[in-house]
Amino acid sequence: GAVVSQHPSRVICKSGTSVKIECRSLDFQATTMFWYRQFPKQSLMLMATSNEGSKATYEQGVEKDKFLINHASLTLSTLTVTSAHPEDSSFYICSARAGTGVQPQHFGDGTRLSIL
Amino acid sequence: AQSVSQHNHHVILSEAASLELGCNYSYGGTVNLFWYVQYPGQHLQLLLKYFSGDPLVKGIKGFEAEFIKSKFSFNLRKPSVQWSDTAEYFCAVTIDAGGTSYGKLTFGQGTILTVHP
Protein backbone atom coordinates (compact mmCIF):
# COMPACT_ATOMS: atom_id res chain seq x y z
CA GLY A 1 0.00 0.00 0.00
CA ALA A 2 0.86 3.66 -0.19
CA VAL A 3 3.40 4.64 2.45
CA VAL A 4 4.08 8.11 3.77
CA SER A 5 7.12 8.66 5.92
CA GLN A 6 7.32 11.60 8.29
CA HIS A 7 10.51 12.65 10.03
CA PRO A 8 11.36 13.31 12.77
CA SER A 9 8.77 11.60 14.94
CA ARG A 10 9.56 13.75 17.94
CA VAL A 11 11.33 17.05 18.44
CA ILE A 12 12.10 18.88 21.65
CA CYS A 13 13.77 22.26 21.31
CA LYS A 14 14.17 25.66 22.85
CA SER A 15 11.93 28.61 22.17
CA GLY A 16 13.10 30.63 19.18
CA THR A 17 14.41 27.64 17.26
CA SER A 18 13.20 26.86 13.76
CA VAL A 19 12.16 23.26 13.20
CA LYS A 20 11.83 21.44 9.89
CA ILE A 21 9.57 18.43 9.42
CA GLU A 22 9.81 16.24 6.34
CA CYS A 23 7.04 14.30 4.67
CA ARG A 24 7.90 11.76 1.98
CA SER A 25 5.76 9.54 -0.17
CA LEU A 26 7.81 6.37 -0.50
CA ASP A 27 6.07 4.40 -3.22
CA PHE A 28 3.93 6.86 -5.13
CA GLN A 29 4.07 10.36 -6.53
CA ALA A 30 2.23 12.79 -4.34
CA THR A 31 0.68 15.52 -6.43
CA THR A 32 -0.80 17.05 -3.32
CA MET A 33 0.32 17.03 0.27
CA PHE A 34 -1.56 18.28 3.29
CA TRP A 35 -0.34 19.44 6.67
CA TYR A 36 -2.49 19.06 9.77
CA ARG A 37 -2.16 20.04 13.37
CA GLN A 38 -3.74 18.16 16.23
CA PHE A 39 -4.15 19.48 19.73
CA PRO A 40 -4.79 17.04 22.60
CA LYS A 41 -8.30 15.58 22.55
CA GLN A 42 -9.15 17.58 19.45
CA SER A 43 -9.53 16.79 15.81
CA LEU A 44 -6.98 17.20 13.08
CA MET A 45 -7.12 20.71 11.72
CA LEU A 46 -5.92 21.34 8.21
CA MET A 47 -3.19 23.95 8.12
CA ALA A 48 -2.32 24.05 4.45
CA THR A 49 -2.48 22.25 1.12
CA SER A 50 0.52 22.11 -1.15
CA ASN A 51 0.79 21.05 -4.76
CA GLU A 52 4.14 20.13 -6.22
CA GLY A 53 5.83 23.16 -7.71
CA SER A 54 3.26 25.63 -6.45
CA LYS A 55 2.89 27.84 -3.41
CA ALA A 56 0.97 26.30 -0.55
CA THR A 57 -2.61 27.33 0.16
CA TYR A 58 -3.06 28.13 3.82
CA GLU A 59 -6.25 27.79 5.81
CA GLN A 60 -7.73 30.82 7.48
CA GLY A 61 -5.91 31.74 10.65
CA VAL A 62 -2.67 29.92 9.78
CA GLU A 63 0.32 32.23 9.50
CA LYS A 64 2.17 31.46 6.31
CA ASP A 65 5.30 33.24 7.50
CA LYS A 66 5.28 31.14 10.65
CA PHE A 67 4.67 27.81 8.97
CA LEU A 68 6.73 27.62 5.80
CA ILE A 69 5.77 24.84 3.43
CA ASN A 70 7.83 23.66 0.51
CA HIS A 71 6.76 20.98 -1.96
CA ALA A 72 9.69 20.91 -4.33
CA SER A 73 9.25 17.38 -5.65
CA LEU A 74 6.54 14.79 -6.13
CA THR A 75 7.80 12.81 -3.16
CA LEU A 76 8.80 15.42 -0.61
CA SER A 77 7.16 18.25 1.27
CA THR A 78 8.61 20.09 4.24
CA LEU A 79 7.02 22.14 6.98
CA THR A 80 9.26 24.59 8.80
CA VAL A 81 8.02 26.10 12.03
CA THR A 82 9.99 29.32 12.25
CA SER A 83 11.02 30.82 15.58
CA ALA A 84 8.93 28.28 17.43
CA HIS A 85 7.33 29.19 20.74
CA PRO A 86 5.65 27.01 23.39
CA GLU A 87 2.22 27.65 21.88
CA ASP A 88 3.45 25.95 18.71
CA SER A 89 3.83 22.69 20.62
CA SER A 90 1.50 20.22 19.01
CA PHE A 91 1.25 17.07 16.93
CA TYR A 92 1.84 17.76 13.26
CA ILE A 93 0.67 15.25 10.66
CA CYS A 94 1.19 15.21 6.94
CA SER A 95 -0.74 13.34 4.31
CA ALA A 96 -0.19 12.76 0.63
CA ARG A 97 -2.43 12.03 -2.28
CA ALA A 98 -1.70 10.90 -5.81
CA GLY A 99 -3.61 12.55 -8.61
CA THR A 100 -6.19 15.29 -8.35
CA GLY A 101 -9.84 15.39 -7.42
CA VAL A 102 -11.22 13.37 -4.62
CA GLN A 103 -8.86 10.59 -3.67
CA PRO A 104 -8.02 9.09 -0.30
CA GLN A 105 -5.12 10.65 1.52
CA HIS A 106 -2.35 8.55 3.01
CA PHE A 107 -1.04 9.74 6.34
CA GLY A 108 2.35 9.92 7.96
CA ASP A 109 2.93 8.87 11.55
CA GLY A 110 3.07 12.46 12.78
CA THR A 111 5.65 14.60 14.55
CA ARG A 112 5.33 15.51 18.21
CA LEU A 113 6.80 19.00 18.58
CA SER A 114 7.57 20.26 22.08
CA ILE A 115 8.92 23.77 22.53
CA LEU A 116 10.46 24.52 25.90
CA ALA B 1 -18.03 25.84 5.81
CA GLN B 2 -18.71 22.21 6.45
CA SER B 3 -18.31 20.67 9.88
CA VAL B 4 -18.31 17.15 11.27
CA SER B 5 -19.59 16.04 14.65
CA GLN B 6 -18.92 12.75 16.38
CA HIS B 7 -21.25 12.14 19.27
CA ASN B 8 -19.12 10.08 21.59
CA HIS B 9 -15.65 10.93 22.78
CA HIS B 10 -14.98 7.55 24.42
CA VAL B 11 -16.81 4.26 23.98
CA ILE B 12 -16.00 1.22 26.10
CA LEU B 13 -17.21 -2.23 25.04
CA SER B 14 -16.57 -5.85 25.80
CA GLU B 15 -15.47 -8.22 23.08
CA ALA B 16 -18.30 -9.50 20.88
CA ALA B 17 -20.46 -6.48 21.60
CA SER B 18 -21.91 -4.56 18.69
CA LEU B 19 -20.58 -1.15 17.81
CA GLU B 20 -22.13 1.95 16.34
CA LEU B 21 -20.27 5.25 16.24
CA GLY B 22 -22.24 8.30 15.25
CA CYS B 23 -21.13 10.89 12.73
CA ASN B 24 -23.08 13.87 11.46
CA TYR B 25 -21.97 16.53 9.07
CA SER B 26 -23.27 19.93 8.13
CA TYR B 27 -23.18 20.75 4.46
CA GLY B 28 -26.04 21.03 2.05
CA GLY B 29 -24.31 19.87 -1.10
CA THR B 30 -22.68 16.69 -2.32
CA VAL B 31 -20.17 15.21 0.07
CA ASN B 32 -17.70 12.38 0.12
CA LEU B 33 -17.45 10.60 3.43
CA PHE B 34 -14.68 8.69 5.15
CA TRP B 35 -13.92 6.81 8.30
CA TYR B 36 -10.32 6.65 9.40
CA VAL B 37 -8.84 4.59 12.23
CA GLN B 38 -5.73 5.30 14.24
CA TYR B 39 -4.39 2.35 16.21
CA PRO B 40 -2.15 3.18 19.18
CA GLY B 41 1.20 4.44 17.96
CA GLN B 42 0.26 4.21 14.31
CA HIS B 43 -0.79 6.56 11.57
CA LEU B 44 -4.31 7.18 10.35
CA GLN B 45 -5.61 4.48 8.05
CA LEU B 46 -8.65 4.51 5.82
CA LEU B 47 -11.40 2.14 6.99
CA LEU B 48 -13.95 2.89 4.32
CA LYS B 49 -15.26 5.61 2.07
CA TYR B 50 -18.45 6.67 0.36
CA PHE B 51 -18.44 8.54 -2.91
CA SER B 52 -21.75 7.56 -4.53
CA GLY B 53 -24.03 4.59 -5.16
CA ASP B 54 -25.08 2.10 -2.49
CA PRO B 55 -25.33 4.07 0.76
CA LEU B 56 -24.23 1.03 2.74
CA VAL B 57 -20.50 0.69 2.33
CA LYS B 58 -18.30 -2.07 3.60
CA GLY B 59 -14.74 -1.52 4.68
CA ILE B 60 -11.86 -3.47 6.03
CA LYS B 61 -11.92 -5.64 9.16
CA GLY B 62 -15.68 -6.14 9.13
CA PHE B 63 -16.63 -2.48 9.46
CA GLU B 64 -19.47 -0.92 7.54
CA ALA B 65 -21.09 2.49 7.42
CA GLU B 66 -24.42 3.77 6.19
CA PHE B 67 -24.90 7.12 4.54
CA ILE B 68 -28.32 8.58 5.34
CA LYS B 69 -28.58 11.76 3.35
CA SER B 70 -31.77 12.97 5.02
CA LYS B 71 -30.09 12.77 8.40
CA PHE B 72 -26.69 14.06 7.26
CA SER B 73 -25.24 11.01 8.95
CA PHE B 74 -22.58 8.42 8.23
CA ASN B 75 -22.53 6.08 11.21
CA LEU B 76 -19.91 3.37 11.56
CA ARG B 77 -20.95 -0.13 12.63
CA LYS B 78 -19.45 -3.49 13.43
CA PRO B 79 -21.58 -6.42 14.63
CA SER B 80 -18.97 -7.94 16.93
CA VAL B 81 -15.91 -6.03 18.09
CA GLN B 82 -12.57 -7.50 19.01
CA TRP B 83 -9.90 -6.37 21.42
CA SER B 84 -7.76 -5.47 18.39
CA ASP B 85 -10.35 -2.85 17.37
CA THR B 86 -9.20 -0.66 20.25
CA ALA B 87 -8.25 2.58 18.51
CA GLU B 88 -9.40 6.09 17.78
CA TYR B 89 -11.89 6.51 14.96
CA PHE B 90 -12.31 9.67 12.91
CA CYS B 91 -15.14 10.56 10.59
CA ALA B 92 -14.26 12.97 7.79
CA VAL B 93 -15.87 14.66 4.80
CA THR B 94 -14.78 16.37 1.63
CA ILE B 95 -16.93 18.49 -0.60
CA ASP B 96 -17.33 17.21 -4.12
CA ALA B 97 -17.00 20.32 -6.24
CA GLY B 98 -17.28 18.59 -9.59
CA GLY B 99 -13.74 17.38 -9.52
CA THR B 100 -12.23 20.79 -8.98
CA SER B 101 -11.96 20.32 -5.24
CA TYR B 102 -8.64 19.13 -3.99
CA GLY B 103 -10.54 17.07 -1.48
CA LYS B 104 -9.72 18.86 1.71
CA LEU B 105 -10.72 16.67 4.60
CA THR B 106 -12.71 18.06 7.49
CA PHE B 107 -12.44 15.76 10.48
CA GLY B 108 -14.68 15.09 13.41
CA GLN B 109 -13.33 15.20 16.93
CA GLY B 110 -12.63 11.49 17.02
CA THR B 111 -14.03 8.67 19.14
CA ILE B 112 -11.77 6.52 21.27
CA LEU B 113 -12.93 2.92 21.32
CA THR B 114 -11.69 0.67 24.10
CA VAL B 115 -12.55 -3.01 23.83
CA HIS B 116 -12.05 -5.16 26.90
CA PRO B 117 -11.20 -8.84 26.35
PDB file of C-alpha atoms in Angstrom:
ATOM      1  CA  GLY A   1       0.000   0.000   0.000  1.00  0.00           C
ATOM      2  CA  ALA A   2       0.865   3.656  -0.186  1.00  0.00           C
ATOM      3  CA  VAL A   3       3.403   4.643   2.450  1.00  0.00           C
ATOM      4  CA  VAL A   4       4.078   8.113   3.766  1.00  0.00           C
ATOM      5  CA  SER A   5       7.125   8.660   5.918  1.00  0.00           C
ATOM      6  CA  GLN A   6       7.321  11.603   8.292  1.00  0.00           C
ATOM      7  CA  HIS A   7      10.511  12.652  10.028  1.00  0.00           C
ATOM      8  CA  PRO A   8      11.359  13.307  12.769  1.00  0.00           C
ATOM      9  CA  SER A   9       8.773  11.604  14.938  1.00  0.00           C
ATOM     10  CA  ARG A  10       9.564  13.749  17.939  1.00  0.00           C
ATOM     11  CA  VAL A  11      11.326  17.049  18.439  1.00  0.00           C
ATOM     12  CA  ILE A  12      12.097  18.884  21.652  1.00  0.00           C
ATOM     13  CA  CYS A  13      13.766  22.257  21.307  1.00  0.00           C
ATOM     14  CA  LYS A  14      14.168  25.661  22.847  1.00  0.00           C
ATOM     15  CA  SER A  15      11.930  28.613  22.172  1.00  0.00           C
ATOM     16  CA  GLY A  16      13.096  30.633  19.176  1.00  0.00           C
ATOM     17  CA  THR A  17      14.412  27.645  17.262  1.00  0.00           C
ATOM     18  CA  SER A  18      13.205  26.855  13.761  1.00  0.00           C
ATOM     19  CA  VAL A  19      12.158  23.260  13.195  1.00  0.00           C
ATOM     20  CA  LYS A  20      11.830  21.441   9.887  1.00  0.00           C
ATOM     21  CA  ILE A  21       9.566  18.429   9.424  1.00  0.00           C
ATOM     22  CA  GLU A  22       9.814  16.243   6.342  1.00  0.00           C
ATOM     23  CA  CYS A  23       7.041  14.296   4.671  1.00  0.00           C
ATOM     24  CA  ARG A  24       7.904  11.761   1.983  1.00  0.00           C
ATOM     25  CA  SER A  25       5.763   9.535  -0.172  1.00  0.00           C
ATOM     26  CA  LEU A  26       7.809   6.365  -0.502  1.00  0.00           C
ATOM     27  CA  ASP A  27       6.068   4.397  -3.224  1.00  0.00           C
ATOM     28  CA  PHE A  28       3.931   6.858  -5.134  1.00  0.00           C
ATOM     29  CA  GLN A  29       4.069  10.361  -6.527  1.00  0.00           C
ATOM     30  CA  ALA A  30       2.228  12.795  -4.343  1.00  0.00           C
ATOM     31  CA  THR A  31       0.675  15.522  -6.430  1.00  0.00           C
ATOM     32  CA  THR A  32      -0.804  17.051  -3.324  1.00  0.00           C
ATOM     33  CA  MET A  33       0.316  17.030   0.269  1.00  0.00           C
ATOM     34  CA  PHE A  34      -1.558  18.276   3.292  1.00  0.00           C
ATOM     35  CA  TRP A  35      -0.337  19.445   6.670  1.00  0.00           C
ATOM     36  CA  TYR A  36      -2.488  19.064   9.767  1.00  0.00           C
ATOM     37  CA  ARG A  37      -2.156  20.040  13.374  1.00  0.00           C
ATOM     38  CA  GLN A  38      -3.740  18.156  16.227  1.00  0.00           C
ATOM     39  CA  PHE A  39      -4.145  19.484  19.735  1.00  0.00           C
ATOM     40  CA  PRO A  40      -4.794  17.041  22.603  1.00  0.00           C
ATOM     41  CA  LYS A  41      -8.302  15.583  22.551  1.00  0.00           C
ATOM     42  CA  GLN A  42      -9.150  17.576  19.450  1.00  0.00           C
ATOM     43  CA  SER A  43      -9.533  16.792  15.814  1.00  0.00           C
ATOM     44  CA  LEU A  44      -6.983  17.200  13.083  1.00  0.00           C
ATOM     45  CA  MET A  45      -7.122  20.709  11.722  1.00  0.00           C
ATOM     46  CA  LEU A  46      -5.920  21.338   8.213  1.00  0.00           C
ATOM     47  CA  MET A  47      -3.191  23.947   8.119  1.00  0.00           C
ATOM     48  CA  ALA A  48      -2.315  24.054   4.446  1.00  0.00           C
ATOM     49  CA  THR A  49      -2.477  22.253   1.121  1.00  0.00           C
ATOM     50  CA  SER A  50       0.522  22.115  -1.152  1.00  0.00           C
ATOM     51  CA  ASN A  51       0.792  21.053  -4.759  1.00  0.00           C
ATOM     52  CA  GLU A  52       4.137  20.132  -6.224  1.00  0.00           C
ATOM     53  CA  GLY A  53       5.833  23.155  -7.707  1.00  0.00           C
ATOM     54  CA  SER A  54       3.255  25.630  -6.450  1.00  0.00           C
ATOM     55  CA  LYS A  55       2.892  27.838  -3.412  1.00  0.00           C
ATOM     56  CA  ALA A  56       0.971  26.301  -0.553  1.00  0.00           C
ATOM     57  CA  THR A  57      -2.607  27.334   0.158  1.00  0.00           C
ATOM     58  CA  TYR A  58      -3.061  28.131   3.822  1.00  0.00           C
ATOM     59  CA  GLU A  59      -6.254  27.786   5.809  1.00  0.00           C
ATOM     60  CA  GLN A  60      -7.730  30.815   7.480  1.00  0.00           C
ATOM     61  CA  GLY A  61      -5.908  31.741  10.648  1.00  0.00           C
ATOM     62  CA  VAL A  62      -2.672  29.916   9.781  1.00  0.00           C
ATOM     63  CA  GLU A  63       0.321  32.228   9.504  1.00  0.00           C
ATOM     64  CA  LYS A  64       2.174  31.459   6.310  1.00  0.00           C
ATOM     65  CA  ASP A  65       5.298  33.242   7.502  1.00  0.00           C
ATOM     66  CA  LYS A  66       5.276  31.138  10.647  1.00  0.00           C
ATOM     67  CA  PHE A  67       4.668  27.808   8.975  1.00  0.00           C
ATOM     68  CA  LEU A  68       6.734  27.624   5.803  1.00  0.00           C
ATOM     69  CA  ILE A  69       5.766  24.840   3.426  1.00  0.00           C
ATOM     70  CA  ASN A  70       7.835  23.665   0.507  1.00  0.00           C
ATOM     71  CA  HIS A  71       6.762  20.976  -1.963  1.00  0.00           C
ATOM     72  CA  ALA A  72       9.691  20.912  -4.328  1.00  0.00           C
ATOM     73  CA  SER A  73       9.252  17.379  -5.651  1.00  0.00           C
ATOM     74  CA  LEU A  74       6.541  14.792  -6.127  1.00  0.00           C
ATOM     75  CA  THR A  75       7.796  12.809  -3.160  1.00  0.00           C
ATOM     76  CA  LEU A  76       8.802  15.421  -0.607  1.00  0.00           C
ATOM     77  CA  SER A  77       7.158  18.254   1.270  1.00  0.00           C
ATOM     78  CA  THR A  78       8.607  20.090   4.241  1.00  0.00           C
ATOM     79  CA  LEU A  79       7.017  22.139   6.981  1.00  0.00           C
ATOM     80  CA  THR A  80       9.265  24.590   8.803  1.00  0.00           C
ATOM     81  CA  VAL A  81       8.022  26.097  12.032  1.00  0.00           C
ATOM     82  CA  THR A  82       9.987  29.320  12.246  1.00  0.00           C
ATOM     83  CA  SER A  83      11.022  30.823  15.575  1.00  0.00           C
ATOM     84  CA  ALA A  84       8.928  28.283  17.429  1.00  0.00           C
ATOM     85  CA  HIS A  85       7.329  29.191  20.743  1.00  0.00           C
ATOM     86  CA  PRO A  86       5.651  27.012  23.389  1.00  0.00           C
ATOM     87  CA  GLU A  87       2.219  27.649  21.880  1.00  0.00           C
ATOM     88  CA  ASP A  88       3.448  25.947  18.708  1.00  0.00           C
ATOM     89  CA  SER A  89       3.834  22.695  20.620  1.00  0.00           C
ATOM     90  CA  SER A  90       1.502  20.221  19.006  1.00  0.00           C
ATOM     91  CA  PHE A  91       1.247  17.069  16.931  1.00  0.00           C
ATOM     92  CA  TYR A  92       1.838  17.764  13.259  1.00  0.00           C
ATOM     93  CA  ILE A  93       0.671  15.254  10.656  1.00  0.00           C
ATOM     94  CA  CYS A  94       1.190  15.208   6.935  1.00  0.00           C
ATOM     95  CA  SER A  95      -0.736  13.339   4.313  1.00  0.00           C
ATOM     96  CA  ALA A  96      -0.187  12.763   0.633  1.00  0.00           C
ATOM     97  CA  ARG A  97      -2.429  12.032  -2.284  1.00  0.00           C
ATOM     98  CA  ALA A  98      -1.703  10.903  -5.809  1.00  0.00           C
ATOM     99  CA  GLY A  99      -3.611  12.547  -8.614  1.00  0.00           C
ATOM    100  CA  THR A 100      -6.191  15.285  -8.349  1.00  0.00           C
ATOM    101  CA  GLY A 101      -9.841  15.385  -7.416  1.00  0.00           C
ATOM    102  CA  VAL A 102     -11.218  13.369  -4.615  1.00  0.00           C
ATOM    103  CA  GLN A 103      -8.864  10.591  -3.667  1.00  0.00           C
ATOM    104  CA  PRO A 104      -8.025   9.086  -0.296  1.00  0.00           C
ATOM    105  CA  GLN A 105      -5.124  10.647   1.517  1.00  0.00           C
ATOM    106  CA  HIS A 106      -2.348   8.551   3.012  1.00  0.00           C
ATOM    107  CA  PHE A 107      -1.041   9.736   6.341  1.00  0.00           C
ATOM    108  CA  GLY A 108       2.353   9.917   7.956  1.00  0.00           C
ATOM    109  CA  ASP A 109       2.932   8.875  11.552  1.00  0.00           C
ATOM    110  CA  GLY A 110       3.069  12.459  12.778  1.00  0.00           C
ATOM    111  CA  THR A 111       5.645  14.599  14.546  1.00  0.00           C
ATOM    112  CA  ARG A 112       5.335  15.509  18.206  1.00  0.00           C
ATOM    113  CA  LEU A 113       6.797  19.001  18.585  1.00  0.00           C
ATOM    114  CA  SER A 114       7.570  20.262  22.075  1.00  0.00           C
ATOM    115  CA  ILE A 115       8.925  23.770  22.534  1.00  0.00           C
ATOM    116  CA  LEU A 116      10.461  24.518  25.897  1.00  0.00           C
TER     117      LEU A 116
ATOM    118  CA  ALA B   1     -18.032  25.845   5.807  1.00  0.00           C
ATOM    119  CA  GLN B   2     -18.708  22.206   6.448  1.00  0.00           C
ATOM    120  CA  SER B   3     -18.306  20.666   9.880  1.00  0.00           C
ATOM    121  CA  VAL B   4     -18.311  17.146  11.269  1.00  0.00           C
ATOM    122  CA  SER B   5     -19.591  16.044  14.650  1.00  0.00           C
ATOM    123  CA  GLN B   6     -18.923  12.748  16.381  1.00  0.00           C
ATOM    124  CA  HIS B   7     -21.249  12.138  19.269  1.00  0.00           C
ATOM    125  CA  ASN B   8     -19.122  10.084  21.586  1.00  0.00           C
ATOM    126  CA  HIS B   9     -15.650  10.934  22.783  1.00  0.00           C
ATOM    127  CA  HIS B  10     -14.980   7.552  24.420  1.00  0.00           C
ATOM    128  CA  VAL B  11     -16.806   4.260  23.979  1.00  0.00           C
ATOM    129  CA  ILE B  12     -16.001   1.220  26.098  1.00  0.00           C
ATOM    130  CA  LEU B  13     -17.209  -2.232  25.045  1.00  0.00           C
ATOM    131  CA  SER B  14     -16.569  -5.851  25.796  1.00  0.00           C
ATOM    132  CA  GLU B  15     -15.467  -8.223  23.079  1.00  0.00           C
ATOM    133  CA  ALA B  16     -18.295  -9.504  20.877  1.00  0.00           C
ATOM    134  CA  ALA B  17     -20.461  -6.480  21.603  1.00  0.00           C
ATOM    135  CA  SER B  18     -21.910  -4.558  18.686  1.00  0.00           C
ATOM    136  CA  LEU B  19     -20.578  -1.149  17.807  1.00  0.00           C
ATOM    137  CA  GLU B  20     -22.129   1.954  16.345  1.00  0.00           C
ATOM    138  CA  LEU B  21     -20.274   5.254  16.244  1.00  0.00           C
ATOM    139  CA  GLY B  22     -22.237   8.301  15.252  1.00  0.00           C
ATOM    140  CA  CYS B  23     -21.126  10.895  12.726  1.00  0.00           C
ATOM    141  CA  ASN B  24     -23.085  13.874  11.464  1.00  0.00           C
ATOM    142  CA  TYR B  25     -21.967  16.535   9.067  1.00  0.00           C
ATOM    143  CA  SER B  26     -23.273  19.928   8.134  1.00  0.00           C
ATOM    144  CA  TYR B  27     -23.183  20.747   4.460  1.00  0.00           C
ATOM    145  CA  GLY B  28     -26.044  21.028   2.046  1.00  0.00           C
ATOM    146  CA  GLY B  29     -24.311  19.874  -1.101  1.00  0.00           C
ATOM    147  CA  THR B  30     -22.684  16.692  -2.317  1.00  0.00           C
ATOM    148  CA  VAL B  31     -20.171  15.207   0.068  1.00  0.00           C
ATOM    149  CA  ASN B  32     -17.696  12.381   0.124  1.00  0.00           C
ATOM    150  CA  LEU B  33     -17.447  10.595   3.431  1.00  0.00           C
ATOM    151  CA  PHE B  34     -14.683   8.690   5.146  1.00  0.00           C
ATOM    152  CA  TRP B  35     -13.925   6.814   8.301  1.00  0.00           C
ATOM    153  CA  TYR B  36     -10.320   6.649   9.401  1.00  0.00           C
ATOM    154  CA  VAL B  37      -8.843   4.589  12.226  1.00  0.00           C
ATOM    155  CA  GLN B  38      -5.728   5.301  14.243  1.00  0.00           C
ATOM    156  CA  TYR B  39      -4.392   2.354  16.213  1.00  0.00           C
ATOM    157  CA  PRO B  40      -2.150   3.177  19.183  1.00  0.00           C
ATOM    158  CA  GLY B  41       1.197   4.438  17.965  1.00  0.00           C
ATOM    159  CA  GLN B  42       0.256   4.208  14.313  1.00  0.00           C
ATOM    160  CA  HIS B  43      -0.792   6.559  11.565  1.00  0.00           C
ATOM    161  CA  LEU B  44      -4.310   7.183  10.348  1.00  0.00           C
ATOM    162  CA  GLN B  45      -5.611   4.476   8.052  1.00  0.00           C
ATOM    163  CA  LEU B  46      -8.647   4.511   5.817  1.00  0.00           C
ATOM    164  CA  LEU B  47     -11.395   2.140   6.991  1.00  0.00           C
ATOM    165  CA  LEU B  48     -13.950   2.888   4.319  1.00  0.00           C
ATOM    166  CA  LYS B  49     -15.262   5.615   2.071  1.00  0.00           C
ATOM    167  CA  TYR B  50     -18.453   6.668   0.361  1.00  0.00           C
ATOM    168  CA  PHE B  51     -18.444   8.542  -2.910  1.00  0.00           C
ATOM    169  CA  SER B  52     -21.746   7.557  -4.530  1.00  0.00           C
ATOM    170  CA  GLY B  53     -24.025   4.590  -5.155  1.00  0.00           C
ATOM    171  CA  ASP B  54     -25.078   2.100  -2.487  1.00  0.00           C
ATOM    172  CA  PRO B  55     -25.326   4.070   0.764  1.00  0.00           C
ATOM    173  CA  LEU B  56     -24.233   1.027   2.745  1.00  0.00           C
ATOM    174  CA  VAL B  57     -20.498   0.686   2.331  1.00  0.00           C
ATOM    175  CA  LYS B  58     -18.301  -2.075   3.604  1.00  0.00           C
ATOM    176  CA  GLY B  59     -14.743  -1.516   4.676  1.00  0.00           C
ATOM    177  CA  ILE B  60     -11.863  -3.473   6.029  1.00  0.00           C
ATOM    178  CA  LYS B  61     -11.920  -5.642   9.160  1.00  0.00           C
ATOM    179  CA  GLY B  62     -15.682  -6.139   9.133  1.00  0.00           C
ATOM    180  CA  PHE B  63     -16.634  -2.485   9.460  1.00  0.00           C
ATOM    181  CA  GLU B  64     -19.466  -0.922   7.543  1.00  0.00           C
ATOM    182  CA  ALA B  65     -21.092   2.491   7.421  1.00  0.00           C
ATOM    183  CA  GLU B  66     -24.417   3.765   6.193  1.00  0.00           C
ATOM    184  CA  PHE B  67     -24.898   7.121   4.538  1.00  0.00           C
ATOM    185  CA  ILE B  68     -28.321   8.578   5.341  1.00  0.00           C
ATOM    186  CA  LYS B  69     -28.577  11.765   3.345  1.00  0.00           C
ATOM    187  CA  SER B  70     -31.768  12.972   5.017  1.00  0.00           C
ATOM    188  CA  LYS B  71     -30.095  12.766   8.402  1.00  0.00           C
ATOM    189  CA  PHE B  72     -26.694  14.059   7.264  1.00  0.00           C
ATOM    190  CA  SER B  73     -25.239  11.011   8.948  1.00  0.00           C
ATOM    191  CA  PHE B  74     -22.577   8.422   8.229  1.00  0.00           C
ATOM    192  CA  ASN B  75     -22.528   6.079  11.209  1.00  0.00           C
ATOM    193  CA  LEU B  76     -19.911   3.373  11.556  1.00  0.00           C
ATOM    194  CA  ARG B  77     -20.946  -0.133  12.628  1.00  0.00           C
ATOM    195  CA  LYS B  78     -19.455  -3.486  13.430  1.00  0.00           C
ATOM    196  CA  PRO B  79     -21.581  -6.417  14.627  1.00  0.00           C
ATOM    197  CA  SER B  80     -18.969  -7.936  16.927  1.00  0.00           C
ATOM    198  CA  VAL B  81     -15.909  -6.026  18.086  1.00  0.00           C
ATOM    199  CA  GLN B  82     -12.565  -7.501  19.008  1.00  0.00           C
ATOM    200  CA  TRP B  83      -9.895  -6.374  21.423  1.00  0.00           C
ATOM    201  CA  SER B  84      -7.762  -5.467  18.393  1.00  0.00           C
ATOM    202  CA  ASP B  85     -10.347  -2.852  17.374  1.00  0.00           C
ATOM    203  CA  THR B  86      -9.196  -0.664  20.251  1.00  0.00           C
ATOM    204  CA  ALA B  87      -8.249   2.579  18.515  1.00  0.00           C
ATOM    205  CA  GLU B  88      -9.401   6.095  17.781  1.00  0.00           C
ATOM    206  CA  TYR B  89     -11.894   6.512  14.963  1.00  0.00           C
ATOM    207  CA  PHE B  90     -12.311   9.669  12.910  1.00  0.00           C
ATOM    208  CA  CYS B  91     -15.139  10.559  10.589  1.00  0.00           C
ATOM    209  CA  ALA B  92     -14.259  12.967   7.786  1.00  0.00           C
ATOM    210  CA  VAL B  93     -15.870  14.660   4.800  1.00  0.00           C
ATOM    211  CA  THR B  94     -14.778  16.367   1.634  1.00  0.00           C
ATOM    212  CA  ILE B  95     -16.926  18.491  -0.600  1.00  0.00           C
ATOM    213  CA  ASP B  96     -17.326  17.206  -4.124  1.00  0.00           C
ATOM    214  CA  ALA B  97     -16.995  20.318  -6.244  1.00  0.00           C
ATOM    215  CA  GLY B  98     -17.285  18.589  -9.591  1.00  0.00           C
ATOM    216  CA  GLY B  99     -13.740  17.380  -9.516  1.00  0.00           C
ATOM    217  CA  THR B 100     -12.226  20.790  -8.981  1.00  0.00           C
ATOM    218  CA  SER B 101     -11.965  20.315  -5.242  1.00  0.00           C
ATOM    219  CA  TYR B 102      -8.640  19.129  -3.986  1.00  0.00           C
ATOM    220  CA  GLY B 103     -10.538  17.068  -1.478  1.00  0.00           C
ATOM    221  CA  LYS B 104      -9.716  18.863   1.714  1.00  0.00           C
ATOM    222  CA  LEU B 105     -10.716  16.668   4.605  1.00  0.00           C
ATOM    223  CA  THR B 106     -12.710  18.062   7.489  1.00  0.00           C
ATOM    224  CA  PHE B 107     -12.443  15.758  10.480  1.00  0.00           C
ATOM    225  CA  GLY B 108     -14.678  15.087  13.414  1.00  0.00           C
ATOM    226  CA  GLN B 109     -13.330  15.201  16.930  1.00  0.00           C
ATOM    227  CA  GLY B 110     -12.628  11.489  17.020  1.00  0.00           C
ATOM    228  CA  THR B 111     -14.026   8.666  19.143  1.00  0.00           C
ATOM    229  CA  ILE B 112     -11.766   6.520  21.267  1.00  0.00           C
ATOM    230  CA  LEU B 113     -12.928   2.918  21.317  1.00  0.00           C
ATOM    231  CA  THR B 114     -11.694   0.672  24.103  1.00  0.00           C
ATOM    232  CA  VAL B 115     -12.551  -3.014  23.835  1.00  0.00           C
ATOM    233  CA  HIS B 116     -12.051  -5.164  26.898  1.00  0.00           C
ATOM    234  CA  PRO B 117     -11.197  -8.837  26.354  1.00  0.00           C
TER     235      PRO B 117
END
